[in-house]
Coordinates of C-alpha atoms and ligand atoms in Angstrom, one line a residue:
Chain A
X1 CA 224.1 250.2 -19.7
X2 CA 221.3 252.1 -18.2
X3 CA 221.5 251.4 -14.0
X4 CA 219.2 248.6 -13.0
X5 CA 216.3 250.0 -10.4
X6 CA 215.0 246.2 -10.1
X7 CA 214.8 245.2 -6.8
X8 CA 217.9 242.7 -6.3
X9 CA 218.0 239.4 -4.2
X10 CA 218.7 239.2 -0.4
X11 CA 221.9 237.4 -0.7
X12 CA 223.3 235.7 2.4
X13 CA 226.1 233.2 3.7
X14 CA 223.5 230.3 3.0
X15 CA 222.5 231.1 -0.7
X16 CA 225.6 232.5 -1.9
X17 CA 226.6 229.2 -3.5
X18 CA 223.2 229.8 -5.6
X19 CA 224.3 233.0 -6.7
X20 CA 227.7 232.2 -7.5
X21 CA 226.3 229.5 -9.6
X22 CA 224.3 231.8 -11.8
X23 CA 226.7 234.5 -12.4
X24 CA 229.4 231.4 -13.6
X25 CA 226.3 229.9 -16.1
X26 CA 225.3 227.5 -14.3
X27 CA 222.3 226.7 -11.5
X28 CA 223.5 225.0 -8.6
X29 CA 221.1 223.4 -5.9
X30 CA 222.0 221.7 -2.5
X31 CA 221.5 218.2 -3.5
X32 CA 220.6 215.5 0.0
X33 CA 223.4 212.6 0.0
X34 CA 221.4 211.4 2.2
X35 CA 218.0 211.0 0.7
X36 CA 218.4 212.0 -3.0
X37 CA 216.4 215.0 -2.4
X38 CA 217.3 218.7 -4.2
X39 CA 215.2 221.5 -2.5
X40 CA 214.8 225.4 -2.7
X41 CA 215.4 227.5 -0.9
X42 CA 218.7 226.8 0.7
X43 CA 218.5 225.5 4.2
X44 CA 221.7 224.5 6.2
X45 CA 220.2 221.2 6.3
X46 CA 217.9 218.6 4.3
X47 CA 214.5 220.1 4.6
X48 CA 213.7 216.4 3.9
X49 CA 215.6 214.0 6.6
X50 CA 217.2 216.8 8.3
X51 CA 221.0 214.9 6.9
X52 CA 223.8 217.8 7.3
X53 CA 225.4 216.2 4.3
X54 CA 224.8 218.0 1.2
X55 CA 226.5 219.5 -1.7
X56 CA 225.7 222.3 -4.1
X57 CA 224.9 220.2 -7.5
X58 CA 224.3 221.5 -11.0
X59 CA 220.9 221.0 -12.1
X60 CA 219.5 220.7 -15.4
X61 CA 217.7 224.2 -15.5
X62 CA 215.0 222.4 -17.4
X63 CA 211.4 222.5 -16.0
X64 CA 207.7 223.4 -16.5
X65 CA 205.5 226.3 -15.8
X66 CA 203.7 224.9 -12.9
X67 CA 201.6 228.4 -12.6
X68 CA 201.7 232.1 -13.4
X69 CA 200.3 235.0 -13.6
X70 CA 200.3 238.5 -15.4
X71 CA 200.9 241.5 -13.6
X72 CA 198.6 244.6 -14.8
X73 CA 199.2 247.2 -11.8
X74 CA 202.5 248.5 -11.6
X75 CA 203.4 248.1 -7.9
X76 CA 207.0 248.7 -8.2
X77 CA 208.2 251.9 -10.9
X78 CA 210.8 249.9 -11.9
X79 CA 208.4 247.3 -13.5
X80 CA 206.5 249.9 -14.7
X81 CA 207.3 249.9 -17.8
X82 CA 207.3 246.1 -18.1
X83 CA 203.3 246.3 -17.6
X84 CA 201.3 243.6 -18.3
X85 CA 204.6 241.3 -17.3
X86 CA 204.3 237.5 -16.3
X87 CA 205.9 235.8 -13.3
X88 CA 205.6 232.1 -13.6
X89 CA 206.4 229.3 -11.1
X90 CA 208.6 227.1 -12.8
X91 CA 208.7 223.1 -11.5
X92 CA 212.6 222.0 -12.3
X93 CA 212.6 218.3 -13.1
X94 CA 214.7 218.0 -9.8
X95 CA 211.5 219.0 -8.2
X96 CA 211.4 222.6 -6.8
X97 CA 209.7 225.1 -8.1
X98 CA 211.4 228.8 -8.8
X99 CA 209.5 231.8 -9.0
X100 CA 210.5 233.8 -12.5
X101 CA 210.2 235.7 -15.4
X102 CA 210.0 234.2 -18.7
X103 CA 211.2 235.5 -21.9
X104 CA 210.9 234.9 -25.4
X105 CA 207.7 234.1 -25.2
X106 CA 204.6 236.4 -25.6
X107 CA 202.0 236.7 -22.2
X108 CA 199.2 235.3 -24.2
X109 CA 201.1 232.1 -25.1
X110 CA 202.6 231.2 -22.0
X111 CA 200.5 227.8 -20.9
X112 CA 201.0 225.5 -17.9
X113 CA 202.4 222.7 -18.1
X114 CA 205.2 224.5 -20.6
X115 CA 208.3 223.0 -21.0
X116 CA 211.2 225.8 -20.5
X117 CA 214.5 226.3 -19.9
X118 CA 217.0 228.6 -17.9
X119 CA 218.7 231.7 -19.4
X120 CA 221.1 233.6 -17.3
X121 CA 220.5 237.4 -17.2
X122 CA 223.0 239.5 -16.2
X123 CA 221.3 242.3 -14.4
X124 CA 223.8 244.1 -13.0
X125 CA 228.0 243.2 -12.7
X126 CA 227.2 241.7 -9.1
X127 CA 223.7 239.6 -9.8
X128 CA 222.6 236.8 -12.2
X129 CA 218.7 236.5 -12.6
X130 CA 217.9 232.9 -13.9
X131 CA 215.0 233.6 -16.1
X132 CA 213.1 230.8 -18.1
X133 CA 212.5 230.6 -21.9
X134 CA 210.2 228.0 -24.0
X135 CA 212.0 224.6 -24.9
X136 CA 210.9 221.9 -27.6
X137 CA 209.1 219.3 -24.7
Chain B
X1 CA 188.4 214.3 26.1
X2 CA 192.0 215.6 26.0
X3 CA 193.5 217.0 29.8
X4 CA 193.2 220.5 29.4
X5 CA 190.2 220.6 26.6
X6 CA 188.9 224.1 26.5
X7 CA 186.3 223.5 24.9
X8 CA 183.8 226.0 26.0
X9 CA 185.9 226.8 28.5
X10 CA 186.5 230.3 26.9
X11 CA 183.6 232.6 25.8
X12 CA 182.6 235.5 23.8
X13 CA 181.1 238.2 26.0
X14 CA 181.4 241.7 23.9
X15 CA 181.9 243.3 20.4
X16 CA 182.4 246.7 19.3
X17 CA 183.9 248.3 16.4
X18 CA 184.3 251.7 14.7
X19 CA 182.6 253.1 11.2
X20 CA 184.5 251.6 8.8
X21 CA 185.4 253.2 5.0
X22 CA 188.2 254.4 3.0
X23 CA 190.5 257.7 3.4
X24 CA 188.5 258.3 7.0
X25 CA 191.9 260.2 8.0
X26 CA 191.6 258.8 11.5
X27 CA 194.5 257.3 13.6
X28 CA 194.8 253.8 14.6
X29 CA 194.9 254.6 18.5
X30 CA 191.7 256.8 17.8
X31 CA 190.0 254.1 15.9
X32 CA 191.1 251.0 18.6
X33 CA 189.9 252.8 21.5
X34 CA 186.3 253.7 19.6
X35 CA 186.5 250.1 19.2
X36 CA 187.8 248.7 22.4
X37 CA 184.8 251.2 24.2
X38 CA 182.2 250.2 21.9
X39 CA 183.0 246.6 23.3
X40 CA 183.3 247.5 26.7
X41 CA 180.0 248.9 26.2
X42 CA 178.6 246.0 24.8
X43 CA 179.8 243.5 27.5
X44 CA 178.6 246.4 30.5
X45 CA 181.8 246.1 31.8
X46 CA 184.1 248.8 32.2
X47 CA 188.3 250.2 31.9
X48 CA 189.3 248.2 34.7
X49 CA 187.4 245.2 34.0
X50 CA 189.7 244.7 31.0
X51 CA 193.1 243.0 31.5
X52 CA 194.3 241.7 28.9
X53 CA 194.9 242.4 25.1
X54 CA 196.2 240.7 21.9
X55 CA 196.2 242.7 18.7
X56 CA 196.8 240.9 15.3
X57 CA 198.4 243.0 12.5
X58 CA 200.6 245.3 14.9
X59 CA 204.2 247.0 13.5
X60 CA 205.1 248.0 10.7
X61 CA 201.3 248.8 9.9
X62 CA 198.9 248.5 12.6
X63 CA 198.4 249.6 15.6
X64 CA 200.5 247.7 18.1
X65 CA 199.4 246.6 21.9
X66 CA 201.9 248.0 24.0
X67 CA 201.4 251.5 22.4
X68 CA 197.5 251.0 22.3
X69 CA 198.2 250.4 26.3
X70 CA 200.6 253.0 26.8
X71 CA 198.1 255.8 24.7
X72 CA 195.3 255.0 25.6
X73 CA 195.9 254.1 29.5
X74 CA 194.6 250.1 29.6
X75 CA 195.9 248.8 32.7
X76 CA 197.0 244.8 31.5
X77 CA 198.2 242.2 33.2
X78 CA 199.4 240.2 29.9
X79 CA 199.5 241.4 26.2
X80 CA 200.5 239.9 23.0
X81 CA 200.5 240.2 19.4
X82 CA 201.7 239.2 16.0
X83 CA 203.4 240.9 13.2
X84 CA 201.3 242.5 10.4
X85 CA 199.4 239.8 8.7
X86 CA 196.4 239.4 8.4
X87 CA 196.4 235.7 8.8
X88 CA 196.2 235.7 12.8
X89 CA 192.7 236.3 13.8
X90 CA 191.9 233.2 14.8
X91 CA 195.7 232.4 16.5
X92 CA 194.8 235.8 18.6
X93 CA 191.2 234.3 20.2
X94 CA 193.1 231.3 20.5
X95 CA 195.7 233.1 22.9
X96 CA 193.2 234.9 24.7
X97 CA 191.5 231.3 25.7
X98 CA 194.4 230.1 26.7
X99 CA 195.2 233.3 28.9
X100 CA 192.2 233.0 30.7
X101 CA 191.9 229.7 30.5
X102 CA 195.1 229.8 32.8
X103 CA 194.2 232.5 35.2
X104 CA 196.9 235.1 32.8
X105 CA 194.3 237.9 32.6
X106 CA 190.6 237.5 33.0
X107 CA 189.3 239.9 29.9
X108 CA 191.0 239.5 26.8
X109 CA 190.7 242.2 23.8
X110 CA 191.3 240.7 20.5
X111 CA 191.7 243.0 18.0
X112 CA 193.2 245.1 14.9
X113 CA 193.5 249.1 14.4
X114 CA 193.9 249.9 10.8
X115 CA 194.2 252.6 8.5
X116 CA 195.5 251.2 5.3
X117 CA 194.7 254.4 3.8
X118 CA 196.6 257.0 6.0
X119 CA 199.5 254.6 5.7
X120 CA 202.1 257.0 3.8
X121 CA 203.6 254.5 2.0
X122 CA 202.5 251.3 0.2
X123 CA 202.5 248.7 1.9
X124 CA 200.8 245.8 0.3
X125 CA 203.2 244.8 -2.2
X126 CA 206.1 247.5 -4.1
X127 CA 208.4 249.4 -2.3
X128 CA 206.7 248.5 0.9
X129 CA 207.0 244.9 0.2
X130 CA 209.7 244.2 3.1
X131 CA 208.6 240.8 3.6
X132 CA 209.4 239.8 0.1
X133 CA 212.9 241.3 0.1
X134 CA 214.3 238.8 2.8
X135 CA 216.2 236.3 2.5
X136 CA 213.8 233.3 1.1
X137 CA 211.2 235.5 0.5
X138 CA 207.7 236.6 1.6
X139 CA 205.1 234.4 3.3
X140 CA 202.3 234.9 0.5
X141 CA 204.8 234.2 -2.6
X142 CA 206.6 237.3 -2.8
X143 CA 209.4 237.2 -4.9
X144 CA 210.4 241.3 -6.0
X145 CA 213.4 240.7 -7.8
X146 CA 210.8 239.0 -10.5
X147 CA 208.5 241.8 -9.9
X148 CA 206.6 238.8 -7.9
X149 CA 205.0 241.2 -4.9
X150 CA 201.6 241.6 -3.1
X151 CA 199.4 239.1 -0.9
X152 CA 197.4 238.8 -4.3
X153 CA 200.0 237.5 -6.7
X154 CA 200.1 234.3 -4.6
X155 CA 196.4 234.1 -4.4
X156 CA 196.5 234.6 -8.3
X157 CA 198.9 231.8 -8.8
X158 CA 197.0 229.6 -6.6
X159 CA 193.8 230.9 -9.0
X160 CA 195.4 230.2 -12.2
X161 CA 196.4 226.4 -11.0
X162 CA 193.0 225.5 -9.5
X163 CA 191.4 226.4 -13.1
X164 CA 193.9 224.5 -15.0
X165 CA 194.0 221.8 -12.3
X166 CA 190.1 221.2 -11.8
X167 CA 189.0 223.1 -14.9
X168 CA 187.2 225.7 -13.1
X169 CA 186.9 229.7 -14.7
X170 CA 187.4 233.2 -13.3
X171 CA 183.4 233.0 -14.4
X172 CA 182.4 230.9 -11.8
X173 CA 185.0 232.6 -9.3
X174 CA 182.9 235.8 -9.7
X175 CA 179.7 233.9 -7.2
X176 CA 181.7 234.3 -4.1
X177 CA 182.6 238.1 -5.0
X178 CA 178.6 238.7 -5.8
X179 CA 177.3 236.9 -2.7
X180 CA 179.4 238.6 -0.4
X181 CA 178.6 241.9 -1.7
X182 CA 174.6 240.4 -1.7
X183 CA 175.2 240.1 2.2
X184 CA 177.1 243.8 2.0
X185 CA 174.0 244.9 0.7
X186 CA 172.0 244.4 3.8
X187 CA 175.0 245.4 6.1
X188 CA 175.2 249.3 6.8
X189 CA 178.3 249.2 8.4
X190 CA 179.9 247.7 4.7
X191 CA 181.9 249.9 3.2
X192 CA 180.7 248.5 -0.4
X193 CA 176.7 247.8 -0.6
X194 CA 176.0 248.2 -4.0
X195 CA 175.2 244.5 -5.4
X196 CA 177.2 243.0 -8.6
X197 CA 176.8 240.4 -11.2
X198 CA 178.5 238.0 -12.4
X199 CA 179.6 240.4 -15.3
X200 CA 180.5 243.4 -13.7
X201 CA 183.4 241.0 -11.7
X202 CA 184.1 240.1 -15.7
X203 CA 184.3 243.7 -16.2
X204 CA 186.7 244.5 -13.9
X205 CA 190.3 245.0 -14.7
X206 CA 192.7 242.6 -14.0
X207 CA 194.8 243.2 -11.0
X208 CA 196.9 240.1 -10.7
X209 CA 195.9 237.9 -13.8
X210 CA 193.7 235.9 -13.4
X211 CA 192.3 237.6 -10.6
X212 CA 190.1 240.8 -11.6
X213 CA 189.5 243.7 -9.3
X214 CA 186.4 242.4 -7.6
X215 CA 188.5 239.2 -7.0
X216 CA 190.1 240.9 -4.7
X217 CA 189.5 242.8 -0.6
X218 CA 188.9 246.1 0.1
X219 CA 191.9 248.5 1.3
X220 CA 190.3 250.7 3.9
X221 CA 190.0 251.8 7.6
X222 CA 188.9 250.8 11.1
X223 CA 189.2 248.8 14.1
X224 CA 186.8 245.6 15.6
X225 CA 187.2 244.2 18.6
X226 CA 186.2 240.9 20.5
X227 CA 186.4 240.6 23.9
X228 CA 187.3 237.0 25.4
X229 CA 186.4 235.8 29.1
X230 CA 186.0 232.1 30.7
X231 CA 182.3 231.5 29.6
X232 CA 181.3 230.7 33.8
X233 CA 182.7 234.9 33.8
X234 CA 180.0 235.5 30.5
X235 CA 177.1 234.2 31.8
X236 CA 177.2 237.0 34.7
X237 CA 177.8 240.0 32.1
X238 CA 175.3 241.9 30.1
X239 CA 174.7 239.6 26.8
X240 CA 174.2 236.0 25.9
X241 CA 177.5 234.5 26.2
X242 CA 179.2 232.8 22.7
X243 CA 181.5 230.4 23.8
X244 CA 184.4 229.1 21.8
X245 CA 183.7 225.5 21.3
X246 CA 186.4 224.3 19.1
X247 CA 190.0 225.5 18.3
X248 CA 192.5 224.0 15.3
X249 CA 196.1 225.8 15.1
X250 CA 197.6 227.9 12.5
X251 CA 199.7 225.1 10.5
X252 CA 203.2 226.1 8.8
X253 CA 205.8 224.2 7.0
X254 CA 206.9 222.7 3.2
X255 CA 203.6 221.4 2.5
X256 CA 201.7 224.6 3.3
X257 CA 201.3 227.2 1.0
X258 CA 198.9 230.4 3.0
X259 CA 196.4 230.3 0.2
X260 CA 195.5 226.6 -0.2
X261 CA 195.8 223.5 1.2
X262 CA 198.7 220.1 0.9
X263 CA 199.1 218.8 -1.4
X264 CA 197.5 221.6 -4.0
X265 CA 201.4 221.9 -5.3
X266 CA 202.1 225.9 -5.2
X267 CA 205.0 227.0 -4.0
X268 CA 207.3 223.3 -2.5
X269 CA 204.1 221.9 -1.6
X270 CA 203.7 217.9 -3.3
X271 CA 201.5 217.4 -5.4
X272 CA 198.8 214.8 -4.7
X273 CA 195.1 214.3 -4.3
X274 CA 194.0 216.0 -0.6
X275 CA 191.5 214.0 1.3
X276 CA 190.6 216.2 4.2
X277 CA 190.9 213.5 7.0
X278 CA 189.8 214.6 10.6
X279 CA 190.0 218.1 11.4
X280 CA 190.6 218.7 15.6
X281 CA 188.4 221.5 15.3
X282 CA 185.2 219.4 14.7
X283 CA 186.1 216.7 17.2
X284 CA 187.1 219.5 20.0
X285 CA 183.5 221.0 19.6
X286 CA 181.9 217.8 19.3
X287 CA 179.8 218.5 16.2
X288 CA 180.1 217.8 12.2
X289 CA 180.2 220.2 9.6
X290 CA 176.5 219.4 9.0
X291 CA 175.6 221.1 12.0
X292 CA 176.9 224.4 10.9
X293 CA 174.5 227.1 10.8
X294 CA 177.0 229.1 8.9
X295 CA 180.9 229.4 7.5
X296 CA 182.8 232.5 7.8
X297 CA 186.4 232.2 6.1
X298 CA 189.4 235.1 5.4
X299 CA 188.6 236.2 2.0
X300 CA 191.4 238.8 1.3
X301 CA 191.0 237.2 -2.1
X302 CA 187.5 235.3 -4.0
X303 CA 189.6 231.8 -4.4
X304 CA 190.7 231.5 -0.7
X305 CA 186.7 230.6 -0.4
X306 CA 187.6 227.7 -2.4
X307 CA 190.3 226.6 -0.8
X308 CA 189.0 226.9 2.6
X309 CA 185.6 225.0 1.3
X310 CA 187.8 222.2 0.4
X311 CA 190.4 222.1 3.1
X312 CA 187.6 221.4 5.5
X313 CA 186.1 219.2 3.3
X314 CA 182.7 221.0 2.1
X315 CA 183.4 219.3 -1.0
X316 CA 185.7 217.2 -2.9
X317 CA 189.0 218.8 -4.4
X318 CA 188.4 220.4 -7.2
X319 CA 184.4 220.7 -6.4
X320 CA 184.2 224.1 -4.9
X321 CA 183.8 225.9 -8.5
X322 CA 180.7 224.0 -8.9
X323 CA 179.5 224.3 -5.0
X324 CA 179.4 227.6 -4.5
X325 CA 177.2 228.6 -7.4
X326 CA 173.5 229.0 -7.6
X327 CA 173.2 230.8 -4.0
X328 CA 174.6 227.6 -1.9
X329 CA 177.1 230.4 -0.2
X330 CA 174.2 233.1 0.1
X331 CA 172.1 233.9 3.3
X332 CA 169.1 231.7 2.2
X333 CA 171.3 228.8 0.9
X334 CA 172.7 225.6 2.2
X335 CA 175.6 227.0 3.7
X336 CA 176.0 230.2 4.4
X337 CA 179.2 232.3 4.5
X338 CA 180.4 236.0 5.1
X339 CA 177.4 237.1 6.3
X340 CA 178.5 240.3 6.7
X341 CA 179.6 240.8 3.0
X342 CA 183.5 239.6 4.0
X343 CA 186.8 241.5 3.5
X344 CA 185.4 241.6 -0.2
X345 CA 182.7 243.9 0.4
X346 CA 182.1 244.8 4.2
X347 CA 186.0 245.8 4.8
X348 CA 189.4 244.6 5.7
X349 CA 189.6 244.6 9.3
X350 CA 191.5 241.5 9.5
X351 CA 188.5 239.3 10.0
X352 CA 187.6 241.2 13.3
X353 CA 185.0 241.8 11.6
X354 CA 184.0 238.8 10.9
X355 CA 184.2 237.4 14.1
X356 CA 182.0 240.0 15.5
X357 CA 179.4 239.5 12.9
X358 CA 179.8 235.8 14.0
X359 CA 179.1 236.7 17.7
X360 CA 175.7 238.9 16.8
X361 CA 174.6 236.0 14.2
X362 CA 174.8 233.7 17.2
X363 CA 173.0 235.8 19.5
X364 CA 170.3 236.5 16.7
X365 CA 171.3 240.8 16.5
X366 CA 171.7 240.7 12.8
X367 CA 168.6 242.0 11.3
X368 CA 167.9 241.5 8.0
X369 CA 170.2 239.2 7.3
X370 CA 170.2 237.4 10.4
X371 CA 170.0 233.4 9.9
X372 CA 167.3 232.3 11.5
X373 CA 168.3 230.5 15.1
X374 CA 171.9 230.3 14.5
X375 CA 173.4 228.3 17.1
X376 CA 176.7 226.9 15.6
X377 CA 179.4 228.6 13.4
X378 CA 182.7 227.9 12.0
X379 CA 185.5 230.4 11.1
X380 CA 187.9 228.0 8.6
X381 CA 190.4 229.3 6.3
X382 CA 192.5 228.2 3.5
X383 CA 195.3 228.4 5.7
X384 CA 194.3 225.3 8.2
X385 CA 193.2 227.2 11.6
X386 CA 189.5 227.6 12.4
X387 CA 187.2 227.9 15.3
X388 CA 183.5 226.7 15.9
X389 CA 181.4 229.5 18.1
X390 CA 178.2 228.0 19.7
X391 CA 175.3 230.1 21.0
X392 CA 175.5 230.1 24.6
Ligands
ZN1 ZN1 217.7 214.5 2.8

């Protein structure tokens, strides 16, 4: 496998659990016991009613492009070659909204408002990306 | 009125800036004390009159204060500044009203020294995307590890949901990008003063899709200045005081997003319909947006005009596509904005240039495209601060 020159995520002691989650298949959120609420990014405490007690929760990695764009300028090398790439905002149906790349699906038919689903891509032996693909609504 | 209301308490009482173009090879410290003198100048007062500073945009790309102090031998009494964005113009005069306001220093030089240009490595997004890299990522979106980098890509996000959302098109975008070059055309400082149409901003490549080139500021050089002073101070210096009549703060938090207002639903903003409701600004100052002679807003990018236009309530959400067409944003139309051609067309100074173009509209030195007895304008932006200037 050719090395990956991406730029990886800043992982920390409060997102770890995130990461974890991805490289083991699955997309974990801190979930509010408290008030129901599941939010991104992490925060040591509900962004919502400020409760301390939360737990990370599996989430459904189901969503809806909420908004995106099409890079045509390559402002990193290592996306050069990826030129004209999309990034979409991606609204889970637990409510945040994840900034990512989408695949299977061709720039010119990516809509909003498009239901997708998370893949898991492993980019390197360390990091899991969650990326999104199209799903039957 | 509010103990401690400052309105008009502060005051406008110089401007100066430098040339200002692209690859002028000229340091920061250079181009801030060309500015800093040129305001000086303009207020006759001199070195020692001048006590204070706050520079917006400082390290890892501007110019910062304590090193503009330092080089260029200012003697302050109290300095501060804010990281490089280009958000903080307005937070910095707000400072500087409140220094003097409270006996910190008595002159107050707001202010940014930049050369984008001679910067030896990017900056604005890619490798020099910093921001983006931490730990929750950058304050305009950023996101590199999706190749998600660069103040625009936010703005283009924000673009591509206000079409879907109001069912607005890049077409109708393109009026803010060819008014503010109009008013660039009758500014010789711009750096751009060719006029465009609607179709050359068509024509222009994509950048960040759906924003085109001309959706988007200039990159260049140069410094502008604005120096602040308690108005009773003003009235005894060299030009018509412009006194700072209302202040609203830079808001943060979940329902912010920089390049639009609540409830617009980028980023973990809710979704709902915004209704302005009262903005401080207005009732500090004492006036209605009716009143306005003119509206100057941070225009890094053509949809933050929008979004600023409807944050304050110019027109319903989803009504600035429609508003700012047919010359309503131009000099000789209802409401007009960027006199001075903006960061689209005059140059990226951090809106210090704005604010010194608002300062010679109000004290009628504009020239050809000087609004005819300007008396009241507002500096708004999609980001929630603002200021109203009043002829003094
Ligand atoms: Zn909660």
């Amino acid at each position: 496998m050719a090395e990956y020159t991406k730029p990886l995520p800043a992982i920390s002691t409060l997102n770890q659990p995130y990461w974890d989650g991805l490289k083991q298949r699955q997309m974990v959120l801190p979930y509010c016991e408290a008030c129901d609420k599941v939010w991104y990014p992490p925060a040591p405490f509900c962004p919502d009613c400020w409760s301390r007690d939360f737990r990370w929760q599996a989430v459904s990695g189901r969503g809806v492009v909420n908004s995106w764009v099409v890079f045509h300028q390559a402002y990193f090398s290592s996306f050069k070659d990826d030129i004209p790439y999309a990034v979409a905002e991606v609204e889970l149906e637990e409510g945040p909204r994840l900034l990512t790349n989408l695949v299977e699906v061709a720039n010119e038919d990516i809509a909003v408002g498009m239901p997708v689903e998370v893949v898991f891509d492993d980019v390197t032996d360390e990091v899991t990306l969650a990326k999104f693909r199209p799903r039957k609504g | 009125m509010p103990a401690g209301n400052l309105k008009d308490v502060a005051a406008v009482c110089g401007v100066g800036h430098t040339a200002y173009g692209r690859k002028m090879n000229r340091s920061q410290i250079d181009l801030a004390g060309e500015a800093i003198r040129n305001a000086l100048d303009d207020a006759g007062l001199g070195r020692d009159d001048l006590d204070g500073l706050v520079v917006s945009f400082g390290t890892p790309i501007g110019a910062d204060a304590d090193t503009l102090a330092y080089a260029l031998g200012l003697k302050l009494r109290a300095y501060n500044q804010t990281w490089a964005h280009g958000r903080f113009t307005a937070s910095s005069i707000q400072w500087a009203a409140m220094m003097v306001s409270a006996g910190l220093a008595n002159v107050v030089a707001c202010m940014a020294s930049i050369s984008f240009s001679g910067f030896r490595k990017p900056m604005m997004g890619g490798s020099g995307d910093a921001e983006g890299a931490r730990e929750a990522g950058g304050g305009h979106g950023e996101d590199p590890v999706f190749g998600m980098t660069s103040p625009g890509a936010g703005a283009a996000l924000v673009a591509r949901k206000y079409f879907d959302r109001f069912g607005a098109t890049s077409e109708q975008l393109a009026a803010v990008a060819v008014a503010f070059r109009k008013h660039a055309s009758m500014n010789p400082n711009a750096v751009m003063q060719t006029p465009i149409s609607v179709e050359d901003h068509q024509n222009s490549r994509f950048v960040c899709e759906p924003l085109h080139l001309l959706d988007y500021c200039l990159i260049n050089d140069g410094a502008a200045c604005v120096l602040v002073t308690t108005q009773e101070r003003a009235r005894d210096m060299a030009k018509r005081p412009v006194c700072i009549s209302g202040m609203q703060g830079l808001p943060a938090g979940r329902e912010e997003f920089i390049w639009t207002y609540p409830g617009f639903g980028t980023s973990q903003q809710t979704a709902f319909d915004y209704v302005p409701g009262p903005q401080p600004v207005y009732g500090m100052a004492d006036v209605s947006p009716k009143d306005l002679d003119a509206l100057f807003t941070y225009d890094a990018f053509s949809i933050l005009a929008w979004t600023a236009l409807e944050r304050f309530g110019f027109c319903g959400q989803g009504e600035a596509a429609a508003f700012t067409q047919d010359g309503r944003i131009e000099l000789s139309g209802e409401l007009p904005m960027n006199t001075n051609g903006g960061l689209m067309s005059e140059g990226h100074i951090m809106g210090w240039n704005h604010q010194v173009e608002i300062v010679r509209q109000l004290r009628g030195e504009c020239g050809e495209r000087q609004i005819p007895n300007a008396q009241l304008i507002q500096w708004a932006n999609a980001y929630g601060d603002s200021l109203i200037y009043r002829a003094g």
